[in-house]
Coordinates of C-alpha atoms and ligand atoms in Angstrom, one line a residue:
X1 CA -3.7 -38.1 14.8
X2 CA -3.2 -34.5 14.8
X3 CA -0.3 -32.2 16.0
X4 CA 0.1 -32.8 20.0
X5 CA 1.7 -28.5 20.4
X6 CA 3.0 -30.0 23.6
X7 CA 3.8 -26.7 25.3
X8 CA 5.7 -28.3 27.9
X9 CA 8.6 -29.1 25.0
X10 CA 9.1 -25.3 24.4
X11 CA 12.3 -24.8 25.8
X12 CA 14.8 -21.6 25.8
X13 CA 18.0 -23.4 25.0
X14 CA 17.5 -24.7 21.1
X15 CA 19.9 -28.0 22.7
X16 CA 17.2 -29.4 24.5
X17 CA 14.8 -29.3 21.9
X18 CA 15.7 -32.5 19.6
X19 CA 17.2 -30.4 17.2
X20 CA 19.9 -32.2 15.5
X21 CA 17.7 -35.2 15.4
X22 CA 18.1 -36.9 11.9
X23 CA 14.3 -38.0 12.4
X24 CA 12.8 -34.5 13.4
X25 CA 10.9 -33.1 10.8
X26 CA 11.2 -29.7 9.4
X27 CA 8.7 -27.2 7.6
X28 CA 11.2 -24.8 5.8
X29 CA 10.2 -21.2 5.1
X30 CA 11.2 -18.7 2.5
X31 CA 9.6 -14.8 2.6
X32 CA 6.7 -16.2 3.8
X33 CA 6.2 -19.1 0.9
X34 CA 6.3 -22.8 2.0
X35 CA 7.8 -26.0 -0.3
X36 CA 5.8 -27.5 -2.2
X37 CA 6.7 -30.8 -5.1
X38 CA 6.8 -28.9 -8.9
X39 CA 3.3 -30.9 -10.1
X40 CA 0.1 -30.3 -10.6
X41 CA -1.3 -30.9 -7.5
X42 CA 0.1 -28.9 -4.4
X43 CA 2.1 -31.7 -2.5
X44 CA 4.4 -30.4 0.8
X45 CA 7.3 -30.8 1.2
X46 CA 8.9 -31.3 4.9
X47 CA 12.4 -32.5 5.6
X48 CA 14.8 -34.7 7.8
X49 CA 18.3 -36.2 8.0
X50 CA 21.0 -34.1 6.5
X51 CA 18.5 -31.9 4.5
X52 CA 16.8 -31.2 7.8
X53 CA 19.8 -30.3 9.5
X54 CA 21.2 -28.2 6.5
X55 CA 18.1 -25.9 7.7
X56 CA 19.3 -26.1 10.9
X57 CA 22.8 -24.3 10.1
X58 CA 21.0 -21.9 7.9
X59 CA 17.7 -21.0 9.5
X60 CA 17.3 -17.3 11.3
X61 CA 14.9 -18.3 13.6
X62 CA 13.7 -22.0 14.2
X63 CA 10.2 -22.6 16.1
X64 CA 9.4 -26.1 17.5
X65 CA 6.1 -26.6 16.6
X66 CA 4.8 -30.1 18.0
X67 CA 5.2 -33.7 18.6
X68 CA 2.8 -36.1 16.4
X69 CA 3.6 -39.9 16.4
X70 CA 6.7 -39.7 18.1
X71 CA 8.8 -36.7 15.4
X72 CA 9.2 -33.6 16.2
X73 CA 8.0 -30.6 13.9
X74 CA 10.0 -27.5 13.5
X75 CA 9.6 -24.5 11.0
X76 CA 12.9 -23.1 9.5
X77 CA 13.2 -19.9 8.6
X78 CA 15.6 -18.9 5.7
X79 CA 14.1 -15.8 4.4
X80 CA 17.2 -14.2 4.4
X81 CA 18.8 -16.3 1.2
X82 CA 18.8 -14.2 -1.9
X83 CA 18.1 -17.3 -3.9
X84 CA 17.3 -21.0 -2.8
X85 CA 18.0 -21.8 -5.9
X86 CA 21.5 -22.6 -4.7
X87 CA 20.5 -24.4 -2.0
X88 CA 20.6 -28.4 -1.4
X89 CA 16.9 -28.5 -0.9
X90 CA 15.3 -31.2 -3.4
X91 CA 15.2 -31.0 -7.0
X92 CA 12.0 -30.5 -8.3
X93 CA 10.5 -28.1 -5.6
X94 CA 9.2 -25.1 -5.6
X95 CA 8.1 -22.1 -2.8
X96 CA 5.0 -21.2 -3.3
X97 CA 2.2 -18.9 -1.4
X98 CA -0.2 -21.0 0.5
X99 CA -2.7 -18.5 0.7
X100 CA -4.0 -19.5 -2.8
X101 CA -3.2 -23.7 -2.2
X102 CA -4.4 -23.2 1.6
X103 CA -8.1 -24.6 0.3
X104 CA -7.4 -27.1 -2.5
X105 CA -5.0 -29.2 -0.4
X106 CA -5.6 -31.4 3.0
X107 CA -6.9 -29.2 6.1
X108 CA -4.3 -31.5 8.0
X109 CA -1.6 -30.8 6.2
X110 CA -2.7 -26.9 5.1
X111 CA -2.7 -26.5 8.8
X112 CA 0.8 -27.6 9.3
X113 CA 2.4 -25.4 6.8
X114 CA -0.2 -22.4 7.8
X115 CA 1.6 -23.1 11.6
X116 CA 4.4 -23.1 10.4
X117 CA 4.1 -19.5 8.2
X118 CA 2.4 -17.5 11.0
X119 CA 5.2 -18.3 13.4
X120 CA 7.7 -17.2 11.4
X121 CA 6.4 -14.1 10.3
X122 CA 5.2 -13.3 13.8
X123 CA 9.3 -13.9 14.7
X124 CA 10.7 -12.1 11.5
X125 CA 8.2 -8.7 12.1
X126 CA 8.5 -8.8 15.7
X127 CA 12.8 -8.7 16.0
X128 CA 12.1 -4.9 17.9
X129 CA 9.8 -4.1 21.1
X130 CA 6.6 -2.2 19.8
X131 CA 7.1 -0.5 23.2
X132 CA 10.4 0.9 24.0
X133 CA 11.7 0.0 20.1
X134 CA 14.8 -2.2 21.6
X135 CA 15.8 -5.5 20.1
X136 CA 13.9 -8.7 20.9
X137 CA 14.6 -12.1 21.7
X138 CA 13.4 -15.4 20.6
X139 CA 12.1 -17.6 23.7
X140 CA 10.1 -20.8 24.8
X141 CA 10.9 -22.5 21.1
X142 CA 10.1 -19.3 18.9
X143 CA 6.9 -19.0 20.8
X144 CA 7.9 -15.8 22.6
X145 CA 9.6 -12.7 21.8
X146 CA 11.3 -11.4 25.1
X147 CA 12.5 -7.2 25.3
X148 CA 15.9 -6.9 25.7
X149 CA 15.8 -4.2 27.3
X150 CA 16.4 -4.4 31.2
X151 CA 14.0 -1.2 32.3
X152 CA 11.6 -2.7 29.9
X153 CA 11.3 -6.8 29.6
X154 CA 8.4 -6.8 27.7
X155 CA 7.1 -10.4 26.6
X156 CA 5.8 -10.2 23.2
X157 CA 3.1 -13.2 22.1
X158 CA 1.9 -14.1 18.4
X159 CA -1.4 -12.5 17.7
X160 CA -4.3 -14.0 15.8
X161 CA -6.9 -11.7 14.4
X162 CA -10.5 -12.4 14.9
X163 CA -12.5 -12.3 11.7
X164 CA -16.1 -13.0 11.0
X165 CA -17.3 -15.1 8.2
X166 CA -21.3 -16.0 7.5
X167 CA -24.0 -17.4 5.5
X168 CA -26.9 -15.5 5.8
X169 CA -30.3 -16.7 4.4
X170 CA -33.0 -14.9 3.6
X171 CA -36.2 -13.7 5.8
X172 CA -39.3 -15.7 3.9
X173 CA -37.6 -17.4 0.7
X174 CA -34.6 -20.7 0.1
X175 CA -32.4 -18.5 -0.8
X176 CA -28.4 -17.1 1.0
X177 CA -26.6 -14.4 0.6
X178 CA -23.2 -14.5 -1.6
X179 CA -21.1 -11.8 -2.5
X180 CA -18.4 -10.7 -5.1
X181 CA -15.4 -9.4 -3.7
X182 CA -13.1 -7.3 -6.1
X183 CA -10.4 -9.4 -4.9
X184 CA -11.6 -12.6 -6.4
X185 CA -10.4 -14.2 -9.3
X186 CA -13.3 -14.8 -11.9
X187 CA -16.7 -14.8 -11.2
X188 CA -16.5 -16.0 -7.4
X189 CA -19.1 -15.2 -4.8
X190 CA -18.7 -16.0 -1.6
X191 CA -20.2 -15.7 1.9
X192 CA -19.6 -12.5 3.9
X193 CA -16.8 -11.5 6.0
X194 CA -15.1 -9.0 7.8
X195 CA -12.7 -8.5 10.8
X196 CA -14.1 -8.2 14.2
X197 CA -12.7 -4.7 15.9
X198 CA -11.7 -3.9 19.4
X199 CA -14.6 -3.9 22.1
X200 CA -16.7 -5.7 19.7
X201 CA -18.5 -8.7 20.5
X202 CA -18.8 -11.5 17.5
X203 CA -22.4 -11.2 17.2
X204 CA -22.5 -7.5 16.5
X205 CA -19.1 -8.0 14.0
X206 CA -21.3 -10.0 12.4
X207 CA -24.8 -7.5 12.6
X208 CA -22.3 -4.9 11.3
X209 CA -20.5 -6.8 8.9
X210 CA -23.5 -7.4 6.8
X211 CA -24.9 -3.7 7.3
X212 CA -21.9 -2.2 5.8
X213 CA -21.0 -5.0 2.9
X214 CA -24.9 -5.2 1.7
X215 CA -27.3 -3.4 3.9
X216 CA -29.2 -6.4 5.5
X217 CA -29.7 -6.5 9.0
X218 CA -29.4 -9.7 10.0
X219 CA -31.0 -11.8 13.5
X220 CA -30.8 -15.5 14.9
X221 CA -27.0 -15.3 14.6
X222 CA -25.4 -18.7 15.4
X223 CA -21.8 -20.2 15.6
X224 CA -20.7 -22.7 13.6
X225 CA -17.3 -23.7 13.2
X226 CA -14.0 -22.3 12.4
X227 CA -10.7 -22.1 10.2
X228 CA -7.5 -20.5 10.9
X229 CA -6.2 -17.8 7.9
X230 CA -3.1 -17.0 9.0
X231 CA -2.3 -14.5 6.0
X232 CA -0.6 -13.3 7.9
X233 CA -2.5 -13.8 11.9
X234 CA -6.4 -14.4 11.2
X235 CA -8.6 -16.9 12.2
X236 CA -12.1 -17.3 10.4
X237 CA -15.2 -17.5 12.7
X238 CA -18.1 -19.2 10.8
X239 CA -21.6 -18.2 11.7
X240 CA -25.0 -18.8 10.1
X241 CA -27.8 -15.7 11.0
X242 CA -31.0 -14.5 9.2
X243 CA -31.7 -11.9 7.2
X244 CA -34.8 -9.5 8.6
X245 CA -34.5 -7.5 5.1
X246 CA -34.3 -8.0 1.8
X247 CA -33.0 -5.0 -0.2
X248 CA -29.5 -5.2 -1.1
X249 CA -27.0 -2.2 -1.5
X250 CA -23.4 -2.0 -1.8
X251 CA -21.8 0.4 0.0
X252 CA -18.4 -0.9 0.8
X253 CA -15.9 -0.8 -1.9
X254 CA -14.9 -4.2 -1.6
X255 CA -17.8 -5.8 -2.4
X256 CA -18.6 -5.5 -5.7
X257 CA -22.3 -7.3 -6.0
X258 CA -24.2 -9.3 -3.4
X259 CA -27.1 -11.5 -4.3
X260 CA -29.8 -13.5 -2.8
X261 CA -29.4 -16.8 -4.4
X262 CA -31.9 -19.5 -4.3
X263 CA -30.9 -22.8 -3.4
X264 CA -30.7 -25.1 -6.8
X265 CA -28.6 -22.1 -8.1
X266 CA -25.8 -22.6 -5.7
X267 CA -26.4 -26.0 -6.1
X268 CA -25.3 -25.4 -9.8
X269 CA -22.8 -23.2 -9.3
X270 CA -20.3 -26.1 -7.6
X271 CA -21.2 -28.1 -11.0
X272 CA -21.2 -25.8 -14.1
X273 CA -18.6 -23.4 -13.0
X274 CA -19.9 -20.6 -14.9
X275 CA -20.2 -18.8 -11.4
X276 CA -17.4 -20.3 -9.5
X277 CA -18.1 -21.4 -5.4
X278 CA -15.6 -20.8 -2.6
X279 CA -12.7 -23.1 -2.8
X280 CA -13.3 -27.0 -1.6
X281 CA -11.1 -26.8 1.7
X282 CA -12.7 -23.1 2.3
X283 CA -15.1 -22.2 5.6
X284 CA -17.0 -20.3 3.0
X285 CA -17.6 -23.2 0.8
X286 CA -18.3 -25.5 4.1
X287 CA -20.7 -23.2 5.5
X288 CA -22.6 -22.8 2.1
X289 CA -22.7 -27.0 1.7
X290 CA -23.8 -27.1 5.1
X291 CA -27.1 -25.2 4.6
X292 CA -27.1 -27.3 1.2
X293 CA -27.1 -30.6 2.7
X294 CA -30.5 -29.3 5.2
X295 CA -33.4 -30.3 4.9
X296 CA -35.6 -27.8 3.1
X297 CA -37.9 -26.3 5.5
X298 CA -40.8 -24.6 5.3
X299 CA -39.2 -20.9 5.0
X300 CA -39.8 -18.7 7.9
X301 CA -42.0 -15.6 7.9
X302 CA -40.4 -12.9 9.1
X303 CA -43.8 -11.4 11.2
X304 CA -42.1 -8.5 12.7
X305 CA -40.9 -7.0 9.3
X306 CA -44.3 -8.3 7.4
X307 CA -46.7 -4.9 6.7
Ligands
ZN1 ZN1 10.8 -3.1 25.2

């Protein structure tokens, strides 16, 4: 059973929002880090009873984030500690960034603590009106920020950027396109990605996308699913399209190589781990299994391109 947002809960006044209930559950948040049990494997950490309402008296900024199963979800935001050290949060916790747990750990419960982050660093960068540069006001649960001031009253709303991610396969042979970013830790490749800018339509994010990363024009885009990044507002549209060309060249400084690899090699790569895949929970890695798990078809000629 997933998160019910229930919109209709997000109230003004923090009293009528089951607050100081010792069964409400609480996500806490520390400069943008989420808890997480001191082990091995990435385990959150959410809170209730006395602990829960220790955040409570302490949070900044407190956003009601759902109703599953009866408990109520809030995020706490305490980014202003020096230390939570100090703190009666559990023994044997730690905050860590979820950006690089986000894909090794349960999309449920990634999802739940990647809420819980965006909202309050949409609330802690957003305490001024980008407009008239007065103070702000939290509203509707931490879902709004309203302008204080009266000649301006602007509503502010969290943003979530629109970025294209896709696995492109190539025009007459079983191979897809993968990618090196400079960013990566060892010798990653990944699908393709890039934001999608103002006026633009998915489609040609991803036709231009590709262009600039490896200098394949791509056709026959399709949409395919999606995962929200919110490090610190994306979300991750997942598309499949086919290459028209073949020859690869680098021009963007991210991308360090692109290759065309064929389909027992990235079959490989999730078992030897000499060239390391996307991560397991990753849209990257989904998309690429996906085209894994097809059926191999007879590979399309490209007739328009063929001389
Ligand atoms: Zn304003």
């Amino acid at each position: 059973m997933i998160l019910n947002r229930a919109s209709n809960l997000r109230f003004d006044d923090p009293s009528e929002r089951g607050l100081n209930n010792l069964s409400s559950m609480f996500i806490p948040i520390w400069r943008d880090k989420n808890l997480f049990l001191n082990g091995n494997i990435p385990q959150a950490v959410m809170l209730k009873g006395e602990e829960g309402q220790w955040l409570v008296e302490n949070a900044t900024q407190i956003v009601f984030l759902g109703v599953k199963e009866g408990t109520m979800f809030f995020c706490a935001d305490i980014s202003h500690l020096e230390k939570v050290d100090a703190t009666p949060l559990p023994a044997k916790t730690v905050f860590e960034d979820l950006r690089s747990i986000a894909t090794s750990i349960e999309p449920e419960e990634a999802g739940y603590l990647a809420y819980a982050r965006a909202l309050a660093y949409w609330n802690r960068t957003h305490l001024y009106c980008g407009r008239c540069g007065s103070p702000t006001e939290s509203k509707k649960s931490g879902h709004e920020r309203h302008c204080t001031s009266k000649s301006c009253e602007c509503i502010h709303f969290p943003r979530t950027d629109p970025a294209v991610i896709m696995l492109v396969t190539h025009p007459s042979e079983d191979k897809c396109l993968l990618g090196h970013n400079k960013r990566f830790k060892g010798l990653r490749f990944s699908t393709i990605a890039g934001f999608v800018e103002p006026g633009e339509s998915l489609e040609h994010a991803v036709v231009r996308e590709v262009k600039e990363e490896t200098g394949i024009d791509v056709s026959d885009i399709t949409y395919k699913a999606s995962q929200p990044w919110p490090f610190p507002a994306s979300i991750m549209l997942g598309f499949r399209a086919r290459g028209t060309t073949t020859k690869i060249t680098c021009i963007d400084e991210e991308l360090i190589e692109a290759r065309w690899f064929p389909r027992e090699e990235v079959r490989e790569m999730a078992e030897n781990q000499d060239i390391l895949p996307p991560s397991r929970y990753s849209i990257s890695r989904w998309l690429i299994d996906s085209w894994l798990n097809e059926k191999i078809n007879t590979p399309v000629v490209n007739v328009k391109f063929r001389r």
